[in-house]
PDB file of C-alpha atoms in Angstrom:
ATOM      1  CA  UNK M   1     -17.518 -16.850  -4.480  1.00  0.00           C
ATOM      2  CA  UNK M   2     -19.715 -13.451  -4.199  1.00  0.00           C
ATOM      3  CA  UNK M   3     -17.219 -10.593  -3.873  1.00  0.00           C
ATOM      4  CA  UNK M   4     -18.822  -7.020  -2.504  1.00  0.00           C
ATOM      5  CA  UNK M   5     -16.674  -3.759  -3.231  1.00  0.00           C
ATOM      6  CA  UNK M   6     -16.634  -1.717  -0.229  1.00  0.00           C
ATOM      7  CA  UNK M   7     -17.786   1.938   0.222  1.00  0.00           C
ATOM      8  CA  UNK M   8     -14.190   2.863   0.191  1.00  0.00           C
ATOM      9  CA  UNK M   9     -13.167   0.878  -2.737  1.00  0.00           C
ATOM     10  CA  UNK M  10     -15.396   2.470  -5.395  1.00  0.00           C
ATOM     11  CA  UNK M  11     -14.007   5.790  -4.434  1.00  0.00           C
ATOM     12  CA  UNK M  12     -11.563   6.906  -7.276  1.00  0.00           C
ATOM     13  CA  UNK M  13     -11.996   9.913  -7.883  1.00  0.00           C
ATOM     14  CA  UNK M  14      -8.885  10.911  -6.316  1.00  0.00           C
ATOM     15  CA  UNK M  15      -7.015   8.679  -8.607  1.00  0.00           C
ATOM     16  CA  UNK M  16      -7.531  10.661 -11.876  1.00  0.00           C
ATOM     17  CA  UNK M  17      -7.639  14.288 -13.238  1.00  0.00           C
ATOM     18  CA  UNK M  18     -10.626  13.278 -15.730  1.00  0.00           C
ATOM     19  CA  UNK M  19     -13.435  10.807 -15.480  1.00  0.00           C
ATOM     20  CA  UNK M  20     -11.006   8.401 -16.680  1.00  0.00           C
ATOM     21  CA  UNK M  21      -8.041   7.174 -15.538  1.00  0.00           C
ATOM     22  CA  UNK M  22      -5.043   7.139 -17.432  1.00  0.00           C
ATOM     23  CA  UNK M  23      -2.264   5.048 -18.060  1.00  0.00           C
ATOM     24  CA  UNK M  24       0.602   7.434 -17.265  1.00  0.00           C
ATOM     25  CA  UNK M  25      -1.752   8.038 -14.283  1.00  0.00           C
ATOM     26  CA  UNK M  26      -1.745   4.371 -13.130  1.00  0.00           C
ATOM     27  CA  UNK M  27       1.827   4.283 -13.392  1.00  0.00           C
ATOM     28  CA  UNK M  28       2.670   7.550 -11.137  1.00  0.00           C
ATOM     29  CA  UNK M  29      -0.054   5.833  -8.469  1.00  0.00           C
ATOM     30  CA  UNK M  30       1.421   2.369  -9.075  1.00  0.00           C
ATOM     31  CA  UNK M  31       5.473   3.676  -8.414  1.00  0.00           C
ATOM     32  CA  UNK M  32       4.056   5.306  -4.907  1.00  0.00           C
ATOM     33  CA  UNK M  33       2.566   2.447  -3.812  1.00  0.00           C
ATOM     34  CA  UNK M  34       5.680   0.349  -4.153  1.00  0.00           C
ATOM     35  CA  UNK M  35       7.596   3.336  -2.527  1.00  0.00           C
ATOM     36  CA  UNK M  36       5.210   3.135  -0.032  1.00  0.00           C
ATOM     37  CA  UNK M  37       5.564  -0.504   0.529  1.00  0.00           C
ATOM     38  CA  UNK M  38       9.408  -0.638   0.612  1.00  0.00           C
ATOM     39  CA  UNK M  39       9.370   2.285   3.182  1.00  0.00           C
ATOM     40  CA  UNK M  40       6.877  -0.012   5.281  1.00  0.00           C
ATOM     41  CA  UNK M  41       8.915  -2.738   5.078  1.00  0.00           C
ATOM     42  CA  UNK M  42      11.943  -0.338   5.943  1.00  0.00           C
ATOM     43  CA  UNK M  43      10.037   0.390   9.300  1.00  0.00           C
ATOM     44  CA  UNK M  44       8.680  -2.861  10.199  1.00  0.00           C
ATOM     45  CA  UNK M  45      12.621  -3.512  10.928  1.00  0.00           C
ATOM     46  CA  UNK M  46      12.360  -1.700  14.525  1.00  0.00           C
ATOM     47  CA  UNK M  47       8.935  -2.032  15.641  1.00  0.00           C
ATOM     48  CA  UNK M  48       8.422  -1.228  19.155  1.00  0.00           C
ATOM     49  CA  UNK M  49       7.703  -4.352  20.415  1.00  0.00           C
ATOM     50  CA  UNK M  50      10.271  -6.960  20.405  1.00  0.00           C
ATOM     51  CA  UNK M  51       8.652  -9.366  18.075  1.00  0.00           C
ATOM     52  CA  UNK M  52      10.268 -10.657  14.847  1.00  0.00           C
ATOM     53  CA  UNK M  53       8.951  -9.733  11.596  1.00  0.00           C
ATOM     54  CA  UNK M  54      11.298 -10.988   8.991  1.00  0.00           C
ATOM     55  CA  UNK M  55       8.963 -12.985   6.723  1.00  0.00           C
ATOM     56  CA  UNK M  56       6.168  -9.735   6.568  1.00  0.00           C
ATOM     57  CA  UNK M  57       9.319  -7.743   5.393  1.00  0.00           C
ATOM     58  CA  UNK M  58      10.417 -10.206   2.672  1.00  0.00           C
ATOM     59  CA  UNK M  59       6.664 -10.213   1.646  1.00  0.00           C
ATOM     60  CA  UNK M  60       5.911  -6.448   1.662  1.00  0.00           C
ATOM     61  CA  UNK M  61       9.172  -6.055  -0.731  1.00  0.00           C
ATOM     62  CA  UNK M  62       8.673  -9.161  -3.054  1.00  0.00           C
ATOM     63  CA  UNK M  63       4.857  -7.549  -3.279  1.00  0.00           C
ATOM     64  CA  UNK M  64       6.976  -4.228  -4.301  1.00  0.00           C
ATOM     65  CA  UNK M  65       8.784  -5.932  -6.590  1.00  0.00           C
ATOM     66  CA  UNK M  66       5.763  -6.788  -8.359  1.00  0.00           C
ATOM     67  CA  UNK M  67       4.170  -3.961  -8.066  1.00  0.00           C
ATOM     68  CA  UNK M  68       7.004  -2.187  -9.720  1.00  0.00           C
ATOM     69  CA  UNK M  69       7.286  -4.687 -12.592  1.00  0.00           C
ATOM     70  CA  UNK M  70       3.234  -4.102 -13.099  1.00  0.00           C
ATOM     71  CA  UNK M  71       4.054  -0.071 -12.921  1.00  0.00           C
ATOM     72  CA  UNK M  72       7.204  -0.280 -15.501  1.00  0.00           C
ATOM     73  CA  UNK M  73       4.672  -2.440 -17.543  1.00  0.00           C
ATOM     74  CA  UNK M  74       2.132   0.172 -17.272  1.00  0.00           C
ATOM     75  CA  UNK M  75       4.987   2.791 -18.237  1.00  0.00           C
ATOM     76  CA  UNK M  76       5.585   1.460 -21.246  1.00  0.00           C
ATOM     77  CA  UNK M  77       1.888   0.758 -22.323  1.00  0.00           C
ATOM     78  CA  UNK M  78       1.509   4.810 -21.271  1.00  0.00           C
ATOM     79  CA  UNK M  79       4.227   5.314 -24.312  1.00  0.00           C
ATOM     80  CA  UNK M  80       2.508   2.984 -26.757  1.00  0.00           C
ATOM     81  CA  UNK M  81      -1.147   4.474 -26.534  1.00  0.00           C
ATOM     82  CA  UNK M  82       0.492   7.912 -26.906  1.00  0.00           C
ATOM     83  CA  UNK M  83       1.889   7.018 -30.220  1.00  0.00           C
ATOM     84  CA  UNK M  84       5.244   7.115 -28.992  1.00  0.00           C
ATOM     85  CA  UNK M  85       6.200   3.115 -29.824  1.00  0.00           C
ATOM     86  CA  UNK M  86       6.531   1.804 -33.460  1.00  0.00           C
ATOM     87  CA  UNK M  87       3.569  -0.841 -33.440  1.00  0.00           C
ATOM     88  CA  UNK M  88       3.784  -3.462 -36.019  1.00  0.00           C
ATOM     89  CA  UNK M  89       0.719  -3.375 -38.383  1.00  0.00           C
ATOM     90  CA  UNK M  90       0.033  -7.398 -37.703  1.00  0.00           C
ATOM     91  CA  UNK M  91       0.578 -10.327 -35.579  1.00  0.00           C
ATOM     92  CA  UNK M  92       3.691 -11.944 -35.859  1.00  0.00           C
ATOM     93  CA  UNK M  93       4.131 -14.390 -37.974  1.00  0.00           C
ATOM     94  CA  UNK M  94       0.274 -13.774 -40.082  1.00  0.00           C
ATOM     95  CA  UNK M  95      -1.396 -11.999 -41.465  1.00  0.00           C
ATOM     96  CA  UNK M  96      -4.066 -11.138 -38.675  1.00  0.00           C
ATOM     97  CA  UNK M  97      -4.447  -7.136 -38.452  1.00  0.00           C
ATOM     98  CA  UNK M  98      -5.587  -5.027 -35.114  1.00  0.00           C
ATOM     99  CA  UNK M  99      -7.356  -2.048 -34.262  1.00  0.00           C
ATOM    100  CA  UNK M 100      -9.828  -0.196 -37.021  1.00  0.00           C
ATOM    101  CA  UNK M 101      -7.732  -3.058 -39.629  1.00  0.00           C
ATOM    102  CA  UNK M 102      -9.462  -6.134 -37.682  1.00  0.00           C
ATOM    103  CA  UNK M 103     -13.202  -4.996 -38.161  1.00  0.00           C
ATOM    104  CA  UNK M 104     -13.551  -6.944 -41.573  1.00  0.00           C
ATOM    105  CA  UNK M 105     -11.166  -9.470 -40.151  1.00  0.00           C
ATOM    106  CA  UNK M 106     -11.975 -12.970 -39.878  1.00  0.00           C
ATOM    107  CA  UNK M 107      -9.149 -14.321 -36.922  1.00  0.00           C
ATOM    108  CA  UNK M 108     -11.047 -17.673 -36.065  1.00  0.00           C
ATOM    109  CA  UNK M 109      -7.053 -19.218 -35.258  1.00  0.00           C
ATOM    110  CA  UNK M 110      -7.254 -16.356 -32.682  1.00  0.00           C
ATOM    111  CA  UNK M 111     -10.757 -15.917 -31.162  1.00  0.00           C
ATOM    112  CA  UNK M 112     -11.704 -13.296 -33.300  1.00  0.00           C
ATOM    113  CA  UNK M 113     -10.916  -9.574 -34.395  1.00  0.00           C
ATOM    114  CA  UNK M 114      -8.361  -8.067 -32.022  1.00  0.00           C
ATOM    115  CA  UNK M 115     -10.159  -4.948 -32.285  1.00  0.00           C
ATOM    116  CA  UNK M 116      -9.209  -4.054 -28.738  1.00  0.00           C
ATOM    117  CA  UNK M 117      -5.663  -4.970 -28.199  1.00  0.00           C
ATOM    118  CA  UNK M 118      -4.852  -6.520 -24.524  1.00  0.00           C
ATOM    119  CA  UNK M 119      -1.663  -5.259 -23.009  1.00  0.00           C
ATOM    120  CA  UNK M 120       0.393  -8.030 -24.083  1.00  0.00           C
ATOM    121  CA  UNK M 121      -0.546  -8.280 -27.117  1.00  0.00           C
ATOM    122  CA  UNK M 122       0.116  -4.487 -27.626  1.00  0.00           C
ATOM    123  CA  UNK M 123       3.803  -5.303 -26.513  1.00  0.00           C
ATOM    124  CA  UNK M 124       4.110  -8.233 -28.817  1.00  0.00           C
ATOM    125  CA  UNK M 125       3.171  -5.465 -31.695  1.00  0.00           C
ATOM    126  CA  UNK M 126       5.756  -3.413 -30.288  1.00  0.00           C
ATOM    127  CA  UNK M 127       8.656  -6.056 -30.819  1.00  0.00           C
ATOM    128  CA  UNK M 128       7.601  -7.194 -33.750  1.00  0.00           C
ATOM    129  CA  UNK M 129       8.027  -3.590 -34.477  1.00  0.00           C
ATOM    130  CA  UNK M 130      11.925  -3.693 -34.064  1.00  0.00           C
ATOM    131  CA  UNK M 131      11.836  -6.813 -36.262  1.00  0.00           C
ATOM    132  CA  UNK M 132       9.821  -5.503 -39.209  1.00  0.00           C
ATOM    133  CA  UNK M 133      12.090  -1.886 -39.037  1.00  0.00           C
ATOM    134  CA  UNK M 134      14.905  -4.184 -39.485  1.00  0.00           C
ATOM    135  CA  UNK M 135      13.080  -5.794 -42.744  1.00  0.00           C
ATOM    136  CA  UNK M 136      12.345  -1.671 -43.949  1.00  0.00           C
ATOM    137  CA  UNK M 137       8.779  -2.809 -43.507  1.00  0.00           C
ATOM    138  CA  UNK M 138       6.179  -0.068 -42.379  1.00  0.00           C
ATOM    139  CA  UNK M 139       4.423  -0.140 -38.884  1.00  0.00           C
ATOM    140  CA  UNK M 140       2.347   1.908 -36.890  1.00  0.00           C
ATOM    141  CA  UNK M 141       1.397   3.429 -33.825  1.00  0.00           C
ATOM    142  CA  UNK M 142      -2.137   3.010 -30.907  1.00  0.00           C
ATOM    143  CA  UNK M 143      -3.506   6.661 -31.815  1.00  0.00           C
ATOM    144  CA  UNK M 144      -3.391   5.688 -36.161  1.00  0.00           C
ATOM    145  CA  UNK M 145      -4.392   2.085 -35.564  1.00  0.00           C
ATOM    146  CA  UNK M 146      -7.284   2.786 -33.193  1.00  0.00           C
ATOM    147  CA  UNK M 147      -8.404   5.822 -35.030  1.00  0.00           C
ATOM    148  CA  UNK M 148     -12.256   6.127 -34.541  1.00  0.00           C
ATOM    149  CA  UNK M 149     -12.476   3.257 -32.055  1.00  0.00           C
ATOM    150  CA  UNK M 150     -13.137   4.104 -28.845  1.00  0.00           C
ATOM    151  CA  UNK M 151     -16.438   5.299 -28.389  1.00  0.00           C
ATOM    152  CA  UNK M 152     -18.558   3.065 -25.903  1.00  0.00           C
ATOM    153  CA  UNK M 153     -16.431   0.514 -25.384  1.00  0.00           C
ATOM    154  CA  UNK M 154     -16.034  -0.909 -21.662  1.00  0.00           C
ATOM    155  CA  UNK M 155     -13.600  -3.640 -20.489  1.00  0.00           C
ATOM    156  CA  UNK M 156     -14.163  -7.168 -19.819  1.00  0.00           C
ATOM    157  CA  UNK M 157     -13.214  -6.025 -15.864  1.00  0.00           C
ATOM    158  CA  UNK M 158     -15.816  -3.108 -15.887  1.00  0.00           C
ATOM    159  CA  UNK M 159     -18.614  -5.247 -17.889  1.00  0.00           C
ATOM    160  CA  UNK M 160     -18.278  -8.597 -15.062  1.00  0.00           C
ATOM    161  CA  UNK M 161     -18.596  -5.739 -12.288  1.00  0.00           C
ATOM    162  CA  UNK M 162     -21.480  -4.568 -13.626  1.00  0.00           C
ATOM    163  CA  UNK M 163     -22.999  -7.934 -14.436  1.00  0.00           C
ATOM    164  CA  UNK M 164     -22.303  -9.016 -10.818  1.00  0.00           C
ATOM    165  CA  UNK M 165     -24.302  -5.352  -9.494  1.00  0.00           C
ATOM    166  CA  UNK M 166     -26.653  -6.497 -12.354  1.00  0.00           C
ATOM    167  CA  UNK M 167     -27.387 -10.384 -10.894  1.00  0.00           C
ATOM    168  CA  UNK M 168     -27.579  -8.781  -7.386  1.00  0.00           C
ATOM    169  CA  UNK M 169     -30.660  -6.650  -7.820  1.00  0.00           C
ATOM    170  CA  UNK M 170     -32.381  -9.032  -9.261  1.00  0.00           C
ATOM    171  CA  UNK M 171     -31.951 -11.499  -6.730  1.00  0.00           C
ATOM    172  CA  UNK M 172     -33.586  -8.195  -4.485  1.00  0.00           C
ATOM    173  CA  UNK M 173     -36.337  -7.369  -7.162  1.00  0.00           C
ATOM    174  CA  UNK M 174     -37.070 -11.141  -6.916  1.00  0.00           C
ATOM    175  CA  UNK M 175     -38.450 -10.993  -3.822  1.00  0.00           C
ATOM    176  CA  UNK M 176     -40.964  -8.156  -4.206  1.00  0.00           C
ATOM    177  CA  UNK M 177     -42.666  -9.843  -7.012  1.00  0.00           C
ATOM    178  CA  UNK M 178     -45.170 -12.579  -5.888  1.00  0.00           C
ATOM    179  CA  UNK M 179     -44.664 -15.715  -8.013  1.00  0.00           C
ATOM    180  CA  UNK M 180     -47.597 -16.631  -9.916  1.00  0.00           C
ATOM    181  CA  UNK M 181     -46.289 -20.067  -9.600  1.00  0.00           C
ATOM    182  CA  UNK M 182     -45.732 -20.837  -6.000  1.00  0.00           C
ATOM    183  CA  UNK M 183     -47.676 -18.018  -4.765  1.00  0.00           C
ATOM    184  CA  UNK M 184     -44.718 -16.620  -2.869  1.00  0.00           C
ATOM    185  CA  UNK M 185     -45.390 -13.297  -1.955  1.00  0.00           C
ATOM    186  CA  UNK M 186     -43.241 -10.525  -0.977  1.00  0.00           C
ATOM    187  CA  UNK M 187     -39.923 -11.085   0.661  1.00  0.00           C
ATOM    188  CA  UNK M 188     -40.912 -14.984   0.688  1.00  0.00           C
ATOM    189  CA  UNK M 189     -38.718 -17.449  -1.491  1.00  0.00           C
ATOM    190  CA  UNK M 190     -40.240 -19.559  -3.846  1.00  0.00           C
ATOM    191  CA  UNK M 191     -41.299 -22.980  -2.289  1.00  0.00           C
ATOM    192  CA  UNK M 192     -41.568 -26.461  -3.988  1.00  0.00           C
ATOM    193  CA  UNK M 193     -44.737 -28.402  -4.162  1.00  0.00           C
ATOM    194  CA  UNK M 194     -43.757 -30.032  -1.039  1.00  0.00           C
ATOM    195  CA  UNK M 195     -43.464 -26.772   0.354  1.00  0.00           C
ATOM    196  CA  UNK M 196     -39.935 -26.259   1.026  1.00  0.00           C
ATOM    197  CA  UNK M 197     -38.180 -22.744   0.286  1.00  0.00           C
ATOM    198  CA  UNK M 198     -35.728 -22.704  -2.515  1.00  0.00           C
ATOM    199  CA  UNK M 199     -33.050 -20.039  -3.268  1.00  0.00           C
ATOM    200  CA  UNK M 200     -34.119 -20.656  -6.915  1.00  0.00           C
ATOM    201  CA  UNK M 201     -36.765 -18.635  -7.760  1.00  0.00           C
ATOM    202  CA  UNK M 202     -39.687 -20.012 -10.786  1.00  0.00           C
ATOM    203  CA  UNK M 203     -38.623 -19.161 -14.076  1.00  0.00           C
ATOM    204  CA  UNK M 204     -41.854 -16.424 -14.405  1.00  0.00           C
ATOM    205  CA  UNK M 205     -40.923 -14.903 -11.260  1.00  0.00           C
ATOM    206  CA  UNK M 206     -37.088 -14.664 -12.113  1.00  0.00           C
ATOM    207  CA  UNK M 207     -38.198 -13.254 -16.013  1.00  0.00           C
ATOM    208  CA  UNK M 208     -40.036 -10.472 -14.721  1.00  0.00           C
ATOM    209  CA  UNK M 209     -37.531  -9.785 -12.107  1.00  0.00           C
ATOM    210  CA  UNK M 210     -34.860  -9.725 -14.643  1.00  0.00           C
ATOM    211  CA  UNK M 211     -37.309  -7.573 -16.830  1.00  0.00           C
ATOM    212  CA  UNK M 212     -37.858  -4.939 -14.638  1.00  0.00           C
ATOM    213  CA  UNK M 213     -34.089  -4.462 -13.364  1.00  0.00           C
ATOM    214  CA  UNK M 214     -32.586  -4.184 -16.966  1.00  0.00           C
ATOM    215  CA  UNK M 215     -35.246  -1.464 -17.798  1.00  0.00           C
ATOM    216  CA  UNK M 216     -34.094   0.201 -14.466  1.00  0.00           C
ATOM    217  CA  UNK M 217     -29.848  -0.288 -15.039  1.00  0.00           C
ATOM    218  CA  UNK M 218     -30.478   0.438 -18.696  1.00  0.00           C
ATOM    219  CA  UNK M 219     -29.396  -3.438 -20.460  1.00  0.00           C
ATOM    220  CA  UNK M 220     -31.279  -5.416 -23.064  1.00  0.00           C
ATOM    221  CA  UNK M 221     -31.284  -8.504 -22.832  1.00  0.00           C
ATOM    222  CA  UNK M 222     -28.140 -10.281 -21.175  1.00  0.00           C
ATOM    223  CA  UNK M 223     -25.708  -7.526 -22.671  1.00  0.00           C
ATOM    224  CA  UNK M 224     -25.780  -3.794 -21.814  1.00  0.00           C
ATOM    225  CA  UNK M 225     -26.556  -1.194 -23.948  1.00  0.00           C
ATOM    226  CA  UNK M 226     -23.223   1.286 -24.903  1.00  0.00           C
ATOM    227  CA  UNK M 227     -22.002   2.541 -21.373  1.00  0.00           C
ATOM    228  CA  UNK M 228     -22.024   6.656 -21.673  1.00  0.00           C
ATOM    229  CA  UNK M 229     -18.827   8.377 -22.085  1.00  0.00           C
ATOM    230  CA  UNK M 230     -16.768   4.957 -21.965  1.00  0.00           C
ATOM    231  CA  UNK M 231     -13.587   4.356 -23.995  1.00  0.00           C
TER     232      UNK M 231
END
C-alpha cells in the first residue's frame, strides 16, 4: 500500500542541533515521549466524562514500555558510535570483519560485506567484546573501525523514501508526455488497442518519463547518485 508523509511529518528540524540527527539525540526525544505517554495514560484515569478507559491506559503504557526499551537501545548504540564500547574486531564465531576491514571481504554466508553495521549487529560486536577481553584478545571501537567511511552513505529507510518520491513523479511526468504508442496525450492514460485506459503506461512513454525525472531528482539509472552531505 502507497504511504504519503504528511506536511507535518517531514518537519524535523526541531529534532536535531545539526542537519543530522544524532543518536544521543534520538534517545533524549525517545525518553520524553514515553514520559509523555505514561503521564497521558496517568490522566486518562479521571477523564471528565464518566466513560471507562482501562484498555487505552494499558495500551498507552505497554506502547511506553516499548518505547523505552527502543530509547535504552538507542542509549547504548549512542555509547558504541562514540567509541565508548569495546567492539569485537569480527563476527562471532568467524572470521568475517566489519567496517573499513569488510571492503576486501568476501561474506557470501552473510549477504555480503558488513560495511555498515545494523544496530544489532553492532551489539552482537559489543558482547563478543566481553568474551574476546576475557580470551586477552584485542577489539575495537565504531570511530577506529569506521574510520573514513561515512561519506555519502544513506540508509536503506532514507533510500525506499526517496525511491517511493522517485516512482511518484514519474507516474505525474507520465502524463504530460504524449505516448508515441497509443497517442495518449496530455493528462490522458495510455489506452489499449481496444481502446480502454490502462494505469500502465507503454514502455516508450514510461522510459522517457523515467528519463526526464532522474535528470530532474539527480539518479542514474535505478540507483541514486551519492546523496550530499549524507553519513
Amino acid at each position: 500500500m502507497t504511504t504519503y508523509e504528511t506536511a507535518s511529518e517531514t518537519d524535523v528540524t526541531d529534532l536535531m542541533a545539526g542537519k543530522q540527527i544524532t543518536l544521543d539525540e534520538m534517545t533524549v526525544e525517545l525518553a520524553a515521549i514515553e514520559l509523555r505517554l505514561r503521564q497521558l495514560a496517568r490522566a486518562a484515569e479521571v477523564p471528565d466524562t464518566p466513560v471507562e478507559l482501562a484498555d487505552t491506559i494499558d495500551s498507552l503504557r505497554a506502547t511506553a514500555r516499548s518505547v523505552k526499551e527502543t530509547g535504552e537501545r538507542m542509549g547504548l548504540l549512542a555509547r558504541v558510535v562514540a567509541g565508548d564500547v569495546p567492539l569485537a574486531r569480527k563476527f562471532g564465531g568467524s572470521d568475517d570483519p566489519w567496517g573499513v576491514a569488510a571492503r576486501t571481504s568476501d561474506r557470501e554466508d552473510f549477504g555480503g560485506p558488513a560495511i555498515v553495521p545494523t544496530q544489532w549487529q553492532l551489539l552482537k560486536l559489543a558482547q563478543d567484546a566481553k568474551r574476546a577481553d576475557a580470551r586477552g584478545e584485542e577489539t575495537t571501537t565504531y570511530p577506529e573501525a569506521m574510520a573514513g567511511l561515512g561519506i555519502g552513505w544513506e540508509s536503506k529507510a532514507a533510500s525506499a523514501r526517496r525511491r517511493r518520491e522517485r516512482d511518484a513523479a514519474v507516474a505525474v511526468e507520465v502524463l504530460t508526455i504524449p505516448c508515441a504508442t497509443c497517442q495518449a496525450g496530455d493528462g490522458e492514460q495510455c489506452r489499449t488497442k481496444k481502446g480502454w485506459a490502462a494505469e500502465q503506461p507503454h514502455v516508450g512513454r514510461q522510459r522517457e518519463a523515467e528519463a526526464a525525472v532522474d535528470a530532474r531528482l539527480g539518479y542514474l539509472g535505478d540507483m541514486p547518485v551519492p546523496v550530499p552531505d549524507a553519513r
